[in-house]
Short mmCIF file of C-alpha atoms (C1' of nucleotides) in Angstrom, two decimals:
data_model
loop_
_atom_site.label_atom_id
_atom_site.label_comp_id
_atom_site.label_asym_id
_atom_site.label_seq_id
_atom_site.Cartn_x
_atom_site.Cartn_y
_atom_site.Cartn_z
CA MET A 1 -41.09 79.24 -66.98
CA HIS A 2 -39.24 79.02 -70.55
CA ASP A 3 -35.78 80.43 -71.18
CA ILE A 4 -36.06 83.77 -72.76
CA LYS A 5 -33.49 82.63 -75.19
CA PHE A 6 -35.50 79.61 -76.30
CA ILE A 7 -38.57 81.92 -76.92
CA ARG A 8 -36.26 84.38 -78.99
CA GLU A 9 -34.60 81.55 -81.06
CA GLN A 10 -37.38 78.89 -81.36
CA THR A 11 -40.19 81.21 -81.56
CA ASP A 12 -42.35 78.96 -83.94
CA THR A 13 -41.69 75.99 -81.56
CA ILE A 14 -43.04 77.99 -78.77
CA LYS A 15 -46.15 79.48 -80.68
CA ALA A 16 -47.14 76.05 -81.75
CA GLY A 17 -46.68 74.52 -78.48
CA ILE A 18 -48.85 76.99 -76.58
CA ALA A 19 -51.43 76.61 -79.49
CA ARG A 20 -51.61 72.93 -78.81
CA LYS A 21 -52.43 73.71 -75.16
CA ASN A 22 -55.08 76.23 -76.13
CA ASP A 23 -53.24 79.05 -74.67
CA LYS A 24 -53.45 82.42 -76.33
CA SER A 25 -50.32 84.43 -74.90
CA ASP A 26 -48.97 87.11 -77.13
CA ILE A 27 -45.27 85.62 -77.68
CA ASP A 28 -44.77 88.74 -80.05
CA ALA A 29 -45.49 91.09 -77.32
CA ILE A 30 -43.03 89.33 -75.07
CA LEU A 31 -40.40 89.39 -77.85
CA ALA A 32 -40.90 93.16 -78.22
CA VAL A 33 -40.20 93.69 -74.48
CA ASP A 34 -37.27 91.49 -74.73
CA VAL A 35 -35.62 93.72 -77.46
CA ALA A 36 -36.36 97.04 -75.56
CA ARG A 37 -35.10 95.46 -72.25
CA ARG A 38 -31.81 94.44 -73.90
CA GLU A 39 -31.42 97.83 -75.52
CA VAL A 40 -31.56 99.60 -72.09
CA ILE A 41 -29.20 97.01 -70.43
CA THR A 42 -26.57 97.64 -73.06
CA GLU A 43 -26.87 101.45 -72.55
CA VAL A 44 -26.79 101.28 -68.86
CA GLU A 45 -24.13 99.01 -68.63
CA LYS A 46 -22.02 101.08 -71.00
CA LEU A 47 -22.67 104.24 -68.48
CA GLN A 48 -22.13 101.94 -65.42
CA GLY A 49 -18.64 100.97 -67.07
CA GLU A 50 -17.87 104.59 -67.58
CA ARG A 51 -18.79 105.69 -64.03
CA ASN A 52 -16.60 102.83 -62.60
CA LYS A 53 -13.55 103.81 -64.55
CA VAL A 54 -13.87 107.46 -63.77
CA SER A 55 -14.67 106.67 -60.00
CA ALA A 56 -11.50 104.81 -59.77
CA GLU A 57 -9.53 107.70 -61.39
CA ILE A 58 -11.28 110.15 -58.74
CA ALA A 59 -10.08 107.74 -55.90
CA LYS A 60 -6.61 108.06 -57.41
CA LYS A 61 -6.68 111.86 -57.74
CA LYS A 62 -7.74 112.09 -54.22
CA LYS A 63 -5.15 110.14 -52.85
CA SER A 64 -2.50 112.14 -54.38
CA GLY A 65 -4.30 115.43 -53.38
CA GLU A 66 -5.37 116.37 -56.71
CA SER A 67 -8.60 118.01 -57.44
CA ALA A 68 -11.29 115.86 -58.92
CA GLU A 69 -13.90 118.16 -58.94
CA ASP A 70 -14.64 118.28 -62.91
CA ALA A 71 -14.82 114.49 -63.01
CA ILE A 72 -17.29 114.31 -59.91
CA VAL A 73 -19.56 116.75 -61.63
CA ALA A 74 -19.48 114.84 -64.79
CA MET A 75 -20.19 111.63 -62.97
CA ARG A 76 -23.21 113.41 -61.11
CA GLU A 77 -24.78 113.70 -64.39
CA VAL A 78 -23.97 110.27 -65.56
CA GLY A 79 -25.40 108.90 -62.25
CA GLU A 80 -28.60 110.71 -62.98
CA ARG A 81 -28.83 109.25 -66.44
CA ILE A 82 -27.98 105.73 -65.04
CA ALA A 83 -30.86 106.16 -62.39
CA ILE A 84 -33.42 106.87 -65.11
CA LEU A 85 -32.15 103.93 -67.24
CA GLU A 86 -32.20 101.72 -64.29
CA GLU A 87 -35.86 102.62 -63.48
CA LYS A 88 -36.71 102.04 -67.16
CA ARG A 89 -34.83 98.66 -66.79
CA ARG A 90 -36.82 97.53 -63.71
CA ASN A 91 -40.06 98.31 -65.49
CA LEU A 92 -39.17 96.09 -68.68
CA ASP A 93 -37.76 93.34 -66.31
CA GLU A 94 -41.01 93.42 -64.47
CA GLU A 95 -43.06 93.59 -67.46
CA LEU A 96 -40.99 90.76 -69.15
CA HIS A 97 -41.27 88.53 -65.98
CA THR A 98 -45.00 88.98 -65.74
CA LYS A 99 -45.67 88.34 -69.18
CA MET A 100 -43.36 85.23 -69.24
CA SER A 101 -44.98 83.77 -65.88
CA TRP A 102 -48.17 83.39 -67.59
CA ILE A 103 -46.79 81.31 -70.47
CA PRO A 104 -47.55 77.68 -70.03
CA ASN A 105 -45.13 74.91 -70.56
CA ILE A 106 -45.23 73.32 -73.87
CA PRO A 107 -46.46 69.62 -74.43
CA TYR A 108 -44.31 66.46 -75.08
CA HIS A 109 -43.82 66.21 -78.87
CA ASP A 110 -45.79 63.11 -79.01
CA ALA A 111 -48.78 63.82 -76.62
CA PRO A 112 -52.07 63.28 -78.20
CA ASP A 113 -53.68 66.57 -79.73
CA GLY A 114 -57.39 67.76 -78.50
CA GLY A 115 -59.14 68.30 -75.40
CA GLU A 116 -60.63 66.34 -72.35
CA GLU A 117 -62.37 63.77 -74.69
CA ASP A 118 -59.18 63.21 -76.55
CA MET A 119 -57.45 61.46 -73.94
CA VAL A 120 -55.84 58.15 -75.14
CA GLU A 121 -56.52 55.02 -73.12
CA VAL A 122 -53.10 53.39 -72.77
CA ARG A 123 -53.93 50.26 -70.71
CA THR A 124 -56.30 48.78 -68.32
CA TRP A 125 -55.86 46.56 -65.27
CA GLY A 126 -58.31 44.24 -63.44
CA GLU A 127 -61.88 43.14 -64.16
CA ILE A 128 -64.71 45.23 -63.48
CA ARG A 129 -66.79 42.85 -61.26
CA LYS A 130 -70.42 42.61 -62.52
CA LYS A 131 -72.89 42.46 -59.52
CA SER A 132 -76.14 40.92 -59.41
CA TYR A 133 -77.52 43.49 -57.01
CA ASP A 134 -77.67 47.45 -57.32
CA ILE A 135 -74.79 49.36 -56.31
CA PRO A 136 -75.71 52.81 -54.81
CA PRO A 137 -73.27 55.67 -55.00
CA HIS A 138 -70.67 55.85 -51.96
CA TRP A 139 -72.44 58.47 -49.92
CA GLU A 140 -75.47 56.30 -49.47
CA ILE A 141 -73.19 53.26 -48.58
CA GLY A 142 -71.24 55.51 -46.15
CA GLU A 143 -74.05 57.04 -44.57
CA ARG A 144 -75.83 53.84 -44.17
CA LEU A 145 -72.77 52.43 -42.40
CA ASN A 146 -72.17 55.60 -40.35
CA ILE A 147 -68.67 56.14 -41.44
CA LEU A 148 -69.43 59.15 -43.62
CA ASP A 149 -71.47 62.06 -42.45
CA LEU A 150 -71.83 64.89 -45.18
CA PRO A 151 -74.47 66.77 -43.35
CA ALA A 152 -72.07 67.09 -40.37
CA ALA A 153 -69.39 68.34 -42.67
CA THR A 154 -71.71 70.96 -44.26
CA LYS A 155 -72.80 72.22 -41.01
CA ILE A 156 -69.29 72.73 -39.80
CA SER A 157 -67.85 74.06 -42.90
CA GLY A 158 -70.21 74.34 -45.91
CA SER A 159 -70.72 72.33 -48.81
CA GLY A 160 -67.81 70.61 -50.41
CA PHE A 161 -66.29 68.95 -47.25
CA TYR A 162 -66.60 65.48 -45.93
CA LEU A 163 -66.47 63.96 -42.38
CA LEU A 164 -65.40 60.36 -41.77
CA ARG A 165 -66.17 58.57 -38.43
CA GLY A 166 -65.24 55.35 -36.86
CA LEU A 167 -63.93 52.63 -39.20
CA GLY A 168 -64.33 55.28 -42.09
CA ALA A 169 -61.75 57.44 -40.52
CA ARG A 170 -59.64 54.30 -39.67
CA LEU A 171 -59.79 53.09 -43.28
CA GLN A 172 -58.46 56.49 -44.57
CA ARG A 173 -55.66 56.39 -42.06
CA ALA A 174 -54.90 52.76 -43.07
CA LEU A 175 -54.93 53.88 -46.74
CA ILE A 176 -52.33 56.61 -45.97
CA SER A 177 -50.36 54.21 -43.98
CA TYR A 178 -50.24 51.52 -46.64
CA MET A 179 -49.36 53.88 -49.42
CA LEU A 180 -46.44 55.75 -47.53
CA ASP A 181 -45.16 52.17 -46.53
CA THR A 182 -45.25 50.94 -50.15
CA HIS A 183 -43.71 53.93 -51.66
CA SER A 184 -40.95 54.43 -49.08
CA ASN A 185 -40.18 50.53 -49.40
CA ASP A 186 -39.48 51.37 -53.02
CA GLY A 187 -36.99 54.01 -52.30
CA PHE A 188 -39.14 57.03 -51.87
CA VAL A 189 -38.03 59.16 -48.82
CA GLU A 190 -40.83 59.95 -46.75
CA HIS A 191 -41.36 63.53 -45.96
CA TYR A 192 -43.57 65.71 -43.65
CA ALA A 193 -43.65 69.30 -45.05
CA PRO A 194 -45.62 72.52 -44.35
CA TYR A 195 -49.09 72.75 -45.46
CA ILE A 196 -49.05 76.68 -45.61
CA VAL A 197 -46.61 78.08 -48.08
CA ASN A 198 -45.39 81.38 -49.40
CA ALA A 199 -46.07 82.96 -52.78
CA ASP A 200 -42.61 81.86 -53.94
CA ALA A 201 -43.17 78.41 -53.51
CA MET A 202 -46.63 78.64 -55.27
CA PHE A 203 -44.81 80.37 -58.17
CA GLY A 204 -42.15 77.81 -58.14
CA THR A 205 -44.43 74.74 -59.09
CA GLY A 206 -46.60 76.90 -61.22
CA GLN A 207 -49.64 77.33 -59.26
CA LEU A 208 -49.29 81.22 -59.25
CA PRO A 209 -50.04 83.46 -60.96
CA LYS A 210 -52.69 81.38 -62.85
CA MET A 211 -54.31 79.24 -60.12
CA GLU A 212 -54.52 82.20 -57.59
CA ASP A 213 -58.34 82.07 -57.46
CA ASP A 214 -58.36 78.46 -56.80
CA MET A 215 -56.27 78.64 -53.64
CA TYR A 216 -57.06 79.32 -50.08
CA LYS A 217 -55.06 82.50 -48.93
CA THR A 218 -54.49 83.31 -45.36
CA GLU A 219 -55.25 86.97 -44.35
CA GLY A 220 -52.66 89.40 -43.41
CA ASP A 221 -49.72 87.55 -44.43
CA ASN A 222 -49.98 86.18 -47.87
CA MET A 223 -49.68 82.56 -47.26
CA TYR A 224 -51.40 79.96 -49.23
CA LEU A 225 -52.76 76.54 -48.12
CA VAL A 226 -51.22 73.74 -50.45
CA PRO A 227 -53.52 72.39 -53.23
CA THR A 228 -51.09 69.45 -53.13
CA ALA A 229 -47.96 68.30 -51.28
CA GLU A 230 -46.29 68.75 -54.74
CA VAL A 231 -45.67 72.38 -53.91
CA SER A 232 -43.86 71.76 -50.39
CA LEU A 233 -41.91 68.60 -51.71
CA THR A 234 -40.70 70.25 -55.09
CA ASN A 235 -39.89 73.50 -53.61
CA ILE A 236 -37.38 71.87 -51.06
CA TYR A 237 -34.92 72.28 -53.66
CA ARG A 238 -35.66 75.86 -54.81
CA LYS A 239 -32.86 78.16 -55.24
CA GLN A 240 -30.27 75.35 -55.02
CA ILE A 241 -27.59 73.78 -57.18
CA LEU A 242 -27.71 70.26 -56.73
CA ASP A 243 -24.93 67.64 -57.77
CA TYR A 244 -25.67 65.19 -60.46
CA LYS A 245 -24.59 62.39 -57.93
CA GLN A 246 -27.72 63.37 -55.87
CA LEU A 247 -30.16 62.68 -58.57
CA PRO A 248 -32.73 61.16 -58.91
CA ILE A 249 -34.40 62.51 -55.66
CA CYS A 250 -37.30 60.58 -54.87
CA MET A 251 -39.89 61.90 -52.25
CA VAL A 252 -43.18 60.99 -50.84
CA GLY A 253 -45.48 62.81 -48.46
CA HIS A 254 -48.94 62.86 -47.27
CA SER A 255 -50.84 66.11 -47.01
CA PRO A 256 -54.37 67.50 -46.89
CA CYS A 257 -55.10 69.48 -50.09
CA PHE A 258 -57.13 72.57 -50.05
CA ARG A 259 -58.93 73.77 -53.42
CA ARG A 260 -61.52 76.35 -53.60
CA GLU A 261 -62.77 74.65 -57.06
CA ALA A 262 -63.56 78.14 -57.97
CA GLY A 263 -64.45 77.23 -61.72
CA ALA A 264 -66.39 74.04 -60.72
CA ALA A 265 -69.48 75.41 -59.12
CA GLY A 266 -72.45 72.82 -59.71
CA LYS A 267 -70.11 69.96 -60.81
CA ASP A 268 -69.90 66.78 -58.75
CA THR A 269 -71.67 68.55 -55.87
CA ARG A 270 -72.60 65.24 -54.17
CA GLY A 271 -70.36 62.94 -52.23
CA MET A 272 -66.66 63.01 -51.86
CA ILE A 273 -65.61 63.44 -55.44
CA ARG A 274 -64.98 67.08 -55.57
CA VAL A 275 -64.29 68.69 -52.17
CA HIS A 276 -62.36 71.62 -50.95
CA GLN A 277 -60.25 69.47 -48.52
CA PHE A 278 -59.10 66.02 -49.06
CA ASP A 279 -55.81 64.10 -48.25
CA LYS A 280 -53.52 62.76 -50.66
CA VAL A 281 -50.13 60.77 -50.60
CA GLU A 282 -47.95 62.46 -53.46
CA MET A 283 -44.61 61.39 -55.00
CA VAL A 284 -42.02 63.83 -56.48
CA LYS A 285 -38.95 63.21 -58.45
CA ILE A 286 -36.23 65.49 -59.21
CA VAL A 287 -34.22 63.77 -62.03
CA HIS A 288 -31.47 64.00 -64.86
CA PRO A 289 -32.98 65.35 -68.11
CA GLU A 290 -32.01 62.37 -70.01
CA THR A 291 -34.03 60.10 -67.73
CA SER A 292 -37.28 62.11 -67.03
CA TYR A 293 -39.32 60.15 -69.58
CA ASP A 294 -38.18 56.71 -68.31
CA GLU A 295 -38.75 58.16 -64.69
CA HIS A 296 -42.14 59.15 -65.86
CA GLU A 297 -43.06 55.57 -66.75
CA SER A 298 -41.78 54.31 -63.53
CA LEU A 299 -43.81 56.74 -61.50
CA VAL A 300 -47.09 55.74 -63.07
CA ALA A 301 -46.05 52.28 -62.38
CA GLN A 302 -45.62 53.07 -58.77
CA ALA A 303 -49.03 54.67 -58.52
CA GLU A 304 -50.50 51.58 -60.33
CA LYS A 305 -48.93 49.40 -57.81
CA ILE A 306 -51.35 50.81 -55.15
CA LEU A 307 -54.26 50.12 -56.93
CA GLN A 308 -53.19 46.58 -57.85
CA GLY A 309 -52.39 45.90 -54.13
CA LEU A 310 -56.00 46.97 -53.37
CA GLN A 311 -57.34 44.86 -56.24
CA LEU A 312 -59.19 47.78 -57.84
CA PRO A 313 -59.65 47.75 -61.65
CA TYR A 314 -58.38 50.93 -63.30
CA ARG A 315 -57.18 52.37 -66.58
CA VAL A 316 -54.29 54.60 -67.43
CA CYS A 317 -55.02 57.32 -69.98
CA GLU A 318 -52.54 59.86 -71.48
CA LEU A 319 -53.92 63.44 -71.45
CA ALA A 320 -54.43 65.13 -74.63
CA THR A 321 -52.50 68.53 -75.02
CA GLY A 322 -55.47 70.71 -74.24
CA ASP A 323 -56.15 69.00 -71.02
CA LEU A 324 -52.75 69.32 -69.61
CA SER A 325 -52.15 71.47 -66.54
CA PHE A 326 -50.26 74.72 -66.85
CA ALA A 327 -46.79 73.47 -66.03
CA ALA A 328 -47.01 69.91 -67.44
CA ALA A 329 -45.25 68.70 -70.70
CA ARG A 330 -47.09 65.01 -70.44
CA CYS A 331 -49.49 63.58 -68.06
CA TYR A 332 -51.01 60.26 -67.31
CA ASP A 333 -54.32 59.96 -65.56
CA ILE A 334 -55.17 56.79 -63.65
CA GLU A 335 -58.84 56.15 -63.34
CA LEU A 336 -60.84 53.90 -61.21
CA TRP A 337 -64.05 52.42 -62.01
CA ALA A 338 -66.87 53.40 -59.50
CA PRO A 339 -69.79 51.07 -60.16
CA GLY A 340 -72.13 53.16 -57.82
CA LEU A 341 -71.49 56.27 -59.89
CA ASP A 342 -71.22 54.38 -63.00
CA ARG A 343 -68.16 56.17 -64.28
CA TRP A 344 -64.32 56.34 -64.04
CA LEU A 345 -62.83 58.52 -61.26
CA GLU A 346 -59.53 60.10 -61.87
CA ILE A 347 -57.64 59.22 -58.64
CA SER A 348 -54.12 59.88 -59.85
CA SER A 349 -52.40 62.45 -62.26
CA VAL A 350 -48.69 61.74 -63.12
CA SER A 351 -46.81 64.46 -64.90
CA ASN A 352 -43.62 65.37 -66.19
CA PHE A 353 -42.72 69.04 -66.02
CA GLU A 354 -39.48 68.83 -67.82
CA SER A 355 -37.37 71.84 -66.75
CA PHE A 356 -40.31 74.20 -66.39
CA GLN A 357 -40.79 74.15 -62.71
CA ALA A 358 -36.87 73.87 -62.07
CA ARG A 359 -36.62 77.10 -64.05
CA ARG A 360 -39.23 78.85 -62.05
CA MET A 361 -37.73 77.60 -58.89
CA GLY A 362 -34.13 78.27 -59.91
CA CYS A 363 -33.21 74.59 -59.01
CA LYS A 364 -30.18 73.71 -60.96
CA PHE A 365 -27.58 70.79 -60.92
CA ARG A 366 -24.00 70.43 -61.91
CA ASP A 367 -23.74 67.60 -64.57
CA GLU A 368 -21.05 65.13 -64.98
CA GLU A 369 -18.89 67.74 -67.02
CA GLY A 370 -19.35 70.42 -64.27
CA LYS A 371 -21.83 72.37 -66.35
CA ILE A 372 -24.98 73.98 -64.85
CA GLN A 373 -28.20 72.54 -66.15
CA PHE A 374 -31.87 72.35 -64.98
CA PRO A 375 -33.17 68.97 -63.86
CA HIS A 376 -36.63 67.60 -64.66
CA THR A 377 -39.32 67.37 -62.01
CA LEU A 378 -42.01 65.00 -61.86
CA ASN A 379 -44.88 64.42 -59.59
CA GLY A 380 -47.64 61.72 -59.18
CA SER A 381 -50.68 61.23 -56.83
CA GLY A 382 -50.06 58.02 -55.04
CA VAL A 383 -52.98 58.32 -54.58
CA ALA A 384 -56.04 60.79 -53.63
CA LEU A 385 -57.97 59.47 -50.69
CA ALA A 386 -61.32 61.27 -51.38
CA ARG A 387 -61.91 59.46 -54.45
CA LEU A 388 -60.15 56.15 -53.37
CA ILE A 389 -62.51 55.61 -50.43
CA PRO A 390 -65.59 55.91 -52.64
CA ALA A 391 -64.23 53.50 -55.12
CA ILE A 392 -63.31 50.88 -52.39
CA LEU A 393 -66.91 51.43 -50.84
CA GLU A 394 -68.55 50.96 -54.30
CA ASN A 395 -66.28 47.94 -55.43
CA TYR A 396 -66.27 46.08 -52.20
CA LEU A 397 -69.93 46.45 -51.48
CA ASN A 398 -71.61 43.19 -50.43
CA GLU A 399 -75.28 42.28 -51.06
CA ASP A 400 -76.12 42.73 -47.35
CA GLY A 401 -74.85 46.57 -47.51
CA SER A 402 -71.44 45.78 -45.68
CA VAL A 403 -68.19 46.57 -47.24
CA ASP A 404 -65.11 44.35 -47.18
CA ILE A 405 -61.76 45.67 -46.59
CA PRO A 406 -59.04 45.10 -49.19
CA ASP A 407 -56.82 42.33 -47.96
CA VAL A 408 -53.53 44.46 -47.84
CA LEU A 409 -55.23 46.80 -45.37
CA HIS A 410 -56.06 44.21 -42.84
CA PRO A 411 -52.83 44.85 -40.84
CA TYR A 412 -53.56 48.41 -40.93
CA MET A 413 -57.21 48.05 -39.63
CA GLY A 414 -56.05 46.27 -36.66
CA GLY A 415 -57.48 43.01 -38.00
CA VAL A 416 -61.02 44.48 -39.11
CA LYS A 417 -61.90 42.73 -42.38
CA LYS A 418 -65.30 44.25 -42.94
CA ILE A 419 -67.45 47.25 -42.27
CA ASP A 420 -71.06 46.80 -41.40
"C1'" G B 1 -45.62 89.08 -27.68
"C1'" G B 2 -41.17 92.10 -24.93
"C1'" A B 3 -35.58 92.95 -24.83
"C1'" G B 4 -30.94 92.24 -27.10
"C1'" A B 5 -27.29 90.40 -31.10
"C1'" G B 6 -26.58 88.88 -36.01
"C1'" G B 7 -27.00 87.73 -41.39
"C1'" U B 8 -20.11 87.94 -46.33
"C1'" G B 9 -18.26 82.65 -51.75
"C1'" G B 10 -19.55 74.80 -50.48
"C1'" C B 11 -17.76 75.76 -44.91
"C1'" U B 12 -15.10 78.87 -41.01
"C1'" G B 13 -14.08 83.65 -41.27
"C1'" A B 14 -11.42 88.92 -42.29
"C1'" G B 15 -13.06 93.24 -44.10
"C1'" U B 16 -16.71 99.90 -41.43
"C1'" G B 17 -16.91 104.82 -47.85
"C1'" G B 18 -12.35 104.26 -52.99
"C1'" U B 19 -8.28 98.90 -58.17
"C1'" C B 20 -12.97 94.28 -53.06
"C1'" G B 21 -16.00 89.66 -56.56
"C1'" A B 22 -14.14 90.18 -51.89
"C1'" A B 23 -7.94 88.36 -47.38
"C1'" A B 24 -6.74 83.88 -44.90
"C1'" G B 25 -7.88 78.71 -43.59
"C1'" C B 26 -10.64 74.54 -44.88
"C1'" G B 27 -12.94 71.73 -48.61
"C1'" C B 28 -13.11 70.38 -53.70
"C1'" U B 29 -10.62 69.63 -58.96
"C1'" G B 30 -6.14 68.89 -61.69
"C1'" G B 31 -0.57 68.23 -61.72
"C1'" U B 32 4.28 67.05 -59.50
"C1'" C B 33 6.28 63.13 -56.44
"C1'" U B 34 4.87 57.57 -55.79
"C1'" C B 35 4.61 50.67 -57.48
"C1'" G B 36 0.03 52.77 -55.30
"C1'" A B 37 -1.66 55.92 -51.43
"C1'" A B 38 -0.86 59.67 -47.52
"C1'" A B 39 1.85 63.76 -46.71
"C1'" A B 40 4.17 68.01 -49.25
"C1'" C B 41 4.37 71.30 -53.21
"C1'" C B 42 2.10 73.89 -57.61
"C1'" A B 43 -2.19 75.58 -60.30
"C1'" G B 44 -7.35 76.12 -60.63
"C1'" U B 45 -12.02 76.30 -58.13
"C1'" G B 46 -19.35 81.33 -57.44
"C1'" U B 47 -23.96 82.73 -60.21
"C1'" A B 48 -26.70 85.68 -63.53
"C1'" C B 49 -26.92 88.80 -67.52
"C1'" C B 50 -25.22 91.97 -71.99
"C1'" U B 51 -22.06 91.77 -76.02
"C1'" C B 52 -19.56 95.44 -81.89
"C1'" C B 53 -16.98 88.06 -78.76
"C1'" G B 54 -12.09 92.19 -77.39
"C1'" G B 55 -14.71 92.28 -73.18
"C1'" G B 56 -18.49 94.41 -69.93
"C1'" U B 57 -22.29 94.70 -65.98
"C1'" A B 58 -24.73 93.12 -61.54
"C1'" C B 59 -24.86 90.26 -57.14
"C1'" C B 60 -21.49 90.18 -49.90
"C1'" C B 61 -30.10 87.82 -46.81
"C1'" A B 62 -34.04 91.09 -49.99
"C1'" G B 63 -35.83 95.81 -51.55
"C1'" G B 64 -35.31 101.12 -51.47
"C1'" G B 65 -32.16 105.47 -50.26
"C1'" U B 66 -27.56 108.85 -49.61
"C1'" U B 67 -22.70 109.26 -52.49
"C1'" C B 68 -18.69 110.85 -58.09
"C1'" G B 69 -18.04 105.91 -55.50
"C1'" A B 70 -21.44 101.25 -51.00
"C1'" A B 71 -20.02 94.61 -48.47
"C1'" U B 72 -19.03 99.09 -45.58
"C1'" C B 73 -23.58 104.64 -44.22
"C1'" C B 74 -29.34 105.29 -43.61
"C1'" C B 75 -34.58 103.02 -44.13
"C1'" U B 76 -38.07 98.93 -44.61
"C1'" G B 77 -38.72 93.70 -45.00
"C1'" C B 78 -37.27 88.56 -44.20
"C1'" C B 79 -34.45 85.04 -41.55
"C1'" U B 80 -31.12 83.15 -37.52
"C1'" C B 81 -29.44 83.21 -32.52
"C1'" U B 82 -30.00 84.52 -26.91
"C1'" C B 83 -32.88 85.99 -22.81
"C1'" C B 84 -37.97 86.86 -20.79
"C1'" G B 85 -43.25 85.80 -21.49
"C1'" C B 86 -46.95 82.14 -23.47
"C1'" C B 87 -47.61 77.38 -25.14
"C1'" A B 88 -48.71 71.37 -27.80
#
RNA sequence: GGAGAGGUGGCUGAGUGGUCGAAAGCGCUGGUCUCGAAAACCAGUGUACCUCCGGGUACCCAGGGUUCGAAUCCCUGCCUCUCCGCCA
């Protein structure tokens, strides 16, 4: 959410910003509602002021036994006018809020322009190991080892679900523990938070209203299954005024992520790459605005640390403005090389939302001078399991069909070093 | 799920129709005192919006309603607590 004053005073900046995101919201329509709203407010408040004054006089007269009938009759009329104007004001407030809630965040000034294909590779890490033998896609590897059973998941739930068995399930659990341990050792406080949240929380981080169709909603009580732990973790601080001394707040949590993938029918239908339920370890930071871009860099580095530990080659890319999510100002994706699929897999997305989410949430902080400001929020996957496991299967596949377990996971696997 | 009680400022807690945005205490900030600190004393201490920058308006869980006037009365929702039932 943007500050209406910002839209009013820096209209050109907003218009240019949303254009870079390929958003077609009508800013002039918002400004028109804003003008009408303020006119009504000024008028209604003038009348309320009058009513307050006269009501005090009525009280005084009644106390001294005088008749106040004239004033009461007059105020009855004023009250009716106030009621009409308040109704008008409510409607304008709602209209403004609805319109504003659809305006995306605007991109970081230096973010590359363009769409999905215009992302900029920032750096790469590790060598893509050339193998002398053919590497099949992860589902073939997993099913041959009996650690991945996609038909079973389909039978239970439908397409777009995966089922891990034996050491496959153990591997996922080991990865979760390894990641949580790594991040919490680096100062991120581990959290367990609800997986089902209300509409206010979904609005706060910016999933609502735009992503409504992409989320699972519970019948009867208007709750949503989280598409990422970002929602629960960030919203912990909704409707709160923090002290600057509390910043930065660094959190980490593991959760399942539920996504309907409504707009992705027919895309990545095989394997674990695009599924309706996957697990993810997510990091969230709430920081002082002055430090947010430094914090952004360190958050990417934190996610990279996981992949370096696992000895998996990756690249870091900065997304172009048209590919940024609704709430993001700047975003780095980390992609793993999957030799079986012969493509890069997006495994982590690390974003700076600046004050966009904080404003929607009503999360503020009192700065060094006692002034109220909005903090900046950031988050990053650290990392997504349903793509990490395929990458491990494909990168660690041996010629005999077995899969080595990355060294750092051995303690978490009860000493198991290989799946065969 | 059944029965009851209750939601007031950072906290405790008064206030049951009229100068109440809200007593008092605690906490916090600044000052006096002190070599310094504590104590004591003095002062300050919510948020948001509108503004012809003088001010004004709203907010006592949320949303409606009654009234000239609502923290106070009525309705709905949410949340918390106690007891019972159920349950990992």
